[in-house]
Amino acid sequence: MRTTITSADLLAVLAKMATDMEAQKDYLCALDGAMGDGDQGVTMAIGFGAVRKVLDSLKDQDIGTIITKCGLAFNATAASTIGALLAIACMRGGREAKGQHEIGLADVGRMLEAAQLGIQERGKAQVGDKTVLDALAPTVAALKAAAATGTPLVEALKQSLAAAEAGVKATIPMKSKMGRAAWIAERSVGHQDPGATSFYLMWKSAVEYLTA
Ligand SMILES: [Mg+2]
């Protein structure tokens, strides 16, 4: 059973994420179209296409560098609100794993928490505003709780994915307070948030690979 995540694992996770996000393009665009401008799936697919292109050049790098460079590659090619938030999340998260070629559960929790704080600051959003934070924050909480109780990595990752999924579902009745969707805040009620869904799908991709 896996107890750590190496740089090579991370590169494989990112390649799988790129494939999975491309496959979810139409689904994410449909979600975004119900309450926003309908471009979420296209943005994610273009951004991850750029990430895939830099993976080969990152083979001998540490985990912090890999994550930071992937976030920057995404936003350089798919400049957007989600691109800017992903870039800050990757920079903050990557900083927590600077110089490390192998990480454990506590590191993963710290990295995602740093990413969450970066997104909160940059996006000026809070949990409950119907954003990516509504999936990310419960994921962080689950990882930290699991680390505190000595839960094995694989079990902790599965628990965190369940928390992310519950967080995504919880966005359905929420009224959007951020971004373009705020223009049609009332209309957003009843629709699952595309940003929260994007994070959930990315995390699902990672957890599937790491727990297989
Ligand atoms: Mg959009």
GROMACS .gro file of C-alpha atoms and ligand atoms in nm:
model
  213
    1MET     CA    1   0.000   0.000   0.000
    2ARG     CA    2   0.133   0.342  -0.099
    3THR     CA    3   0.265   0.558   0.188
    4THR     CA    4   0.432   0.842  -0.007
    5ILE     CA    5   0.406   1.036  -0.333
    6THR     CA    6   0.719   1.089  -0.543
    7SER     CA    7   0.799   1.339  -0.818
    8ALA     CA    8   0.746   1.060  -1.073
    9ASP     CA    9   0.403   0.984  -0.923
   10LEU     CA   10   0.312   1.353  -0.945
   11LEU     CA   11   0.410   1.371  -1.313
   12ALA     CA   12   0.194   1.064  -1.383
   13VAL     CA   13  -0.095   1.221  -1.189
   14LEU     CA   14  -0.069   1.542  -1.391
   15ALA     CA   15  -0.069   1.349  -1.720
   16LYS     CA   16  -0.382   1.159  -1.608
   17MET     CA   17  -0.544   1.486  -1.497
   18ALA     CA   18  -0.480   1.637  -1.840
   19THR     CA   19  -0.650   1.341  -2.009
   20ASP     CA   20  -0.942   1.339  -1.764
   21MET     CA   21  -1.003   1.714  -1.789
   22GLU     CA   22  -1.008   1.696  -2.168
   23ALA     CA   23  -1.272   1.422  -2.137
   24GLN     CA   24  -1.480   1.643  -1.903
   25LYS     CA   25  -1.470   1.948  -2.132
   26ASP     CA   26  -1.833   1.936  -2.249
   27TYR     CA   27  -1.966   1.851  -1.903
   28LEU     CA   28  -1.787   2.148  -1.742
   29CYS     CA   29  -1.896   2.385  -2.021
   30ALA     CA   30  -2.257   2.276  -1.970
   31LEU     CA   31  -2.235   2.338  -1.594
   32ASP     CA   32  -2.079   2.681  -1.653
   33GLY     CA   33  -2.333   2.763  -1.923
   34ALA     CA   34  -2.617   2.721  -1.673
   35MET     CA   35  -2.487   3.005  -1.452
   36GLY     CA   36  -2.188   3.170  -1.625
   37ASP     CA   37  -2.031   3.216  -1.966
   38GLY     CA   38  -1.995   2.848  -2.050
   39ASP     CA   39  -1.618   2.841  -2.103
   40GLN     CA   40  -1.501   2.645  -1.797
   41GLY     CA   41  -1.446   2.316  -1.980
   42VAL     CA   42  -1.260   2.479  -2.268
   43THR     CA   43  -1.038   2.675  -2.027
   44MET     CA   44  -0.952   2.363  -1.828
   45ALA     CA   45  -0.878   2.160  -2.142
   46ILE     CA   46  -0.654   2.432  -2.290
   47GLY     CA   47  -0.476   2.489  -1.958
   48PHE     CA   48  -0.410   2.119  -1.903
   49GLY     CA   49  -0.296   2.086  -2.263
   50ALA     CA   50  -0.024   2.337  -2.172
   51VAL     CA   51   0.054   2.145  -1.852
   52ARG     CA   52   0.097   1.822  -2.048
   53LYS     CA   53   0.351   1.993  -2.275
   54VAL     CA   54   0.580   2.094  -1.987
   55LEU     CA   55   0.576   1.758  -1.804
   56ASP     CA   56   0.871   1.609  -1.996
   57SER     CA   57   1.089   1.907  -1.905
   58LEU     CA   58   1.014   1.857  -1.533
   59LYS     CA   59   1.131   1.495  -1.498
   60ASP     CA   60   1.417   1.553  -1.253
   61GLN     CA   61   1.257   1.837  -1.061
   62ASP     CA   62   1.133   1.845  -0.703
   63ILE     CA   63   0.761   1.834  -0.623
   64GLY     CA   64   0.739   2.205  -0.540
   65THR     CA   65   0.897   2.304  -0.871
   66ILE     CA   66   0.676   2.068  -1.072
   67ILE     CA   67   0.355   2.206  -0.919
   68THR     CA   68   0.462   2.568  -0.945
   69LYS     CA   69   0.568   2.539  -1.311
   70CYS     CA   70   0.249   2.355  -1.405
   71GLY     CA   71   0.034   2.629  -1.249
   72LEU     CA   72   0.225   2.895  -1.438
   73ALA     CA   73   0.203   2.699  -1.766
   74PHE     CA   74  -0.173   2.667  -1.723
   75ASN     CA   75  -0.229   3.037  -1.665
   76ALA     CA   76   0.015   3.145  -1.938
   77THR     CA   77  -0.188   2.957  -2.198
   78ALA     CA   78  -0.539   2.975  -2.050
   79ALA     CA   79  -0.537   3.316  -1.884
   80SER     CA   80  -0.867   3.340  -1.696
   81THR     CA   81  -1.007   3.372  -1.345
   82ILE     CA   82  -0.962   3.001  -1.285
   83GLY     CA   83  -0.613   3.017  -1.441
   84ALA     CA   84  -0.504   3.296  -1.208
   85LEU     CA   85  -0.645   3.114  -0.905
   86LEU     CA   86  -0.482   2.788  -1.011
   87ALA     CA   87  -0.148   2.964  -1.058
   88ILE     CA   88  -0.156   3.118  -0.708
   89ALA     CA   89  -0.274   2.785  -0.561
   90CYS     CA   90   0.016   2.602  -0.728
   91MET     CA   91   0.270   2.863  -0.620
   92ARG     CA   92   0.156   2.855  -0.257
   93GLY     CA   93   0.113   2.479  -0.249
   94GLY     CA   94   0.442   2.423  -0.430
   95ARG     CA   95   0.629   2.638  -0.180
   96GLU     CA   96   0.536   2.384   0.091
   97ALA     CA   97   0.714   2.106  -0.102
   98LYS     CA   98   1.015   2.303  -0.222
   99GLY     CA   99   1.318   2.075  -0.265
  100GLN     CA  100   1.123   1.758  -0.179
  101HIS     CA  101   1.118   1.463  -0.417
  102GLU     CA  102   0.886   1.259  -0.196
  103ILE     CA  103   0.597   1.369   0.027
  104GLY     CA  104   0.356   1.211   0.276
  105LEU     CA  105   0.003   1.276   0.399
  106ALA     CA  106   0.093   1.566   0.629
  107ASP     CA  107   0.271   1.739   0.338
  108VAL     CA  108  -0.029   1.695   0.108
  109GLY     CA  109  -0.256   1.849   0.373
  110ARG     CA  110  -0.021   2.145   0.424
  111MET     CA  111   0.012   2.201   0.048
  112LEU     CA  112  -0.362   2.203  -0.018
  113GLU     CA  113  -0.421   2.427   0.284
  114ALA     CA  114  -0.165   2.677   0.151
  115ALA     CA  115  -0.339   2.659  -0.187
  116GLN     CA  116  -0.674   2.726  -0.021
  117LEU     CA  117  -0.542   3.032   0.163
  118GLY     CA  118  -0.388   3.163  -0.160
  119ILE     CA  119  -0.719   3.128  -0.343
  120GLN     CA  120  -0.910   3.293  -0.056
  121GLU     CA  121  -0.675   3.592  -0.063
  122ARG     CA  122  -0.657   3.631  -0.440
  123GLY     CA  123  -1.022   3.555  -0.509
  124LYS     CA  124  -1.154   3.747  -0.207
  125ALA     CA  125  -1.397   3.462  -0.155
  126GLN     CA  126  -1.501   3.258   0.145
  127VAL     CA  127  -1.645   2.912   0.192
  128GLY     CA  128  -2.017   2.930   0.111
  129ASP     CA  129  -1.977   3.178  -0.178
  130LYS     CA  130  -2.031   2.897  -0.430
  131THR     CA  131  -1.675   2.873  -0.562
  132VAL     CA  132  -1.388   2.625  -0.586
  133LEU     CA  133  -1.336   2.681  -0.212
  134ASP     CA  134  -1.652   2.486  -0.133
  135ALA     CA  135  -1.485   2.169  -0.264
  136LEU     CA  136  -1.128   2.254  -0.164
  137ALA     CA  137  -1.190   2.350   0.201
  138PRO     CA  138  -1.361   2.020   0.299
  139THR     CA  139  -1.083   1.831   0.120
  140VAL     CA  140  -0.820   2.014   0.325
  141ALA     CA  141  -1.016   1.955   0.647
  142ALA     CA  142  -1.042   1.582   0.572
  143LEU     CA  143  -0.669   1.553   0.494
  144LYS     CA  144  -0.571   1.737   0.811
  145ALA     CA  145  -0.807   1.532   1.027
  146ALA     CA  146  -0.673   1.211   0.876
  147ALA     CA  147  -0.311   1.320   0.928
  148ALA     CA  148  -0.386   1.412   1.291
  149THR     CA  149  -0.526   1.066   1.362
  150GLY     CA  150  -0.251   0.873   1.181
  151THR     CA  151  -0.476   0.748   0.901
  152PRO     CA  152  -0.278   0.572   0.623
  153LEU     CA  153  -0.225   0.783   0.308
  154VAL     CA  154  -0.446   0.578   0.075
  155GLU     CA  155  -0.741   0.574   0.317
  156ALA     CA  156  -0.695   0.947   0.384
  157LEU     CA  157  -0.699   1.027   0.012
  158LYS     CA  158  -1.023   0.832  -0.032
  159GLN     CA  159  -1.180   1.013   0.264
  160SER     CA  160  -1.072   1.349   0.123
  161LEU     CA  161  -1.227   1.267  -0.215
  162ALA     CA  162  -1.559   1.183  -0.046
  163ALA     CA  163  -1.537   1.519   0.136
  164ALA     CA  164  -1.468   1.699  -0.194
  165GLU     CA  165  -1.767   1.533  -0.356
  166ALA     CA  166  -1.995   1.628  -0.066
  167GLY     CA  167  -1.861   1.983  -0.094
  168VAL     CA  168  -1.947   1.999  -0.464
  169LYS     CA  169  -2.301   1.870  -0.405
  170ALA     CA  170  -2.344   2.131  -0.131
  171THR     CA  171  -2.292   2.409  -0.389
  172ILE     CA  172  -2.615   2.317  -0.571
  173PRO     CA  173  -2.855   2.511  -0.341
  174MET     CA  174  -2.607   2.797  -0.283
  175LYS     CA  175  -2.646   3.144  -0.431
  176SER     CA  176  -2.335   3.260  -0.618
  177LYS     CA  177  -2.157   3.560  -0.466
  178MET     CA  178  -1.843   3.568  -0.682
  179GLY     CA  179  -1.749   3.613  -1.044
  180ARG     CA  180  -1.974   3.655  -1.344
  181ALA     CA  181  -2.232   3.422  -1.195
  182ALA     CA  182  -2.307   3.686  -0.930
  183TRP     CA  183  -2.487   3.880  -1.205
  184ILE     CA  184  -2.737   3.602  -1.210
  185ALA     CA  185  -2.708   3.502  -0.847
  186GLU     CA  186  -3.069   3.394  -0.819
  187ARG     CA  187  -3.045   3.186  -1.136
  188SER     CA  188  -2.736   3.009  -0.997
  189VAL     CA  189  -2.944   2.843  -0.726
  190GLY     CA  190  -3.004   2.480  -0.821
  191HIS     CA  191  -2.685   2.450  -1.030
  192GLN     CA  192  -2.362   2.281  -0.924
  193ASP     CA  193  -2.068   2.523  -0.924
  194PRO     CA  194  -1.830   2.462  -1.218
  195GLY     CA  195  -1.521   2.582  -1.025
  196ALA     CA  196  -1.588   2.349  -0.733
  197THR     CA  197  -1.662   2.071  -0.982
  198SER     CA  198  -1.333   2.135  -1.163
  199PHE     CA  199  -1.136   2.095  -0.841
  200TYR     CA  200  -1.331   1.780  -0.752
  201LEU     CA  201  -1.258   1.625  -1.092
  202MET     CA  202  -0.888   1.713  -1.066
  203TRP     CA  203  -0.869   1.562  -0.717
  204LYS     CA  204  -1.065   1.255  -0.830
  205SER     CA  205  -0.811   1.205  -1.106
  206ALA     CA  206  -0.521   1.230  -0.857
  207VAL     CA  207  -0.681   1.007  -0.594
  208GLU     CA  208  -0.773   0.740  -0.851
  209TYR     CA  209  -0.411   0.721  -0.963
  210LEU     CA  210  -0.263   0.730  -0.613
  211THR     CA  211  -0.498   0.470  -0.462
  212ALA     CA  212  -0.496   0.225  -0.754
  213MG      MG  213  -1.673   3.074  -1.723
   0.00000   0.00000   0.00000
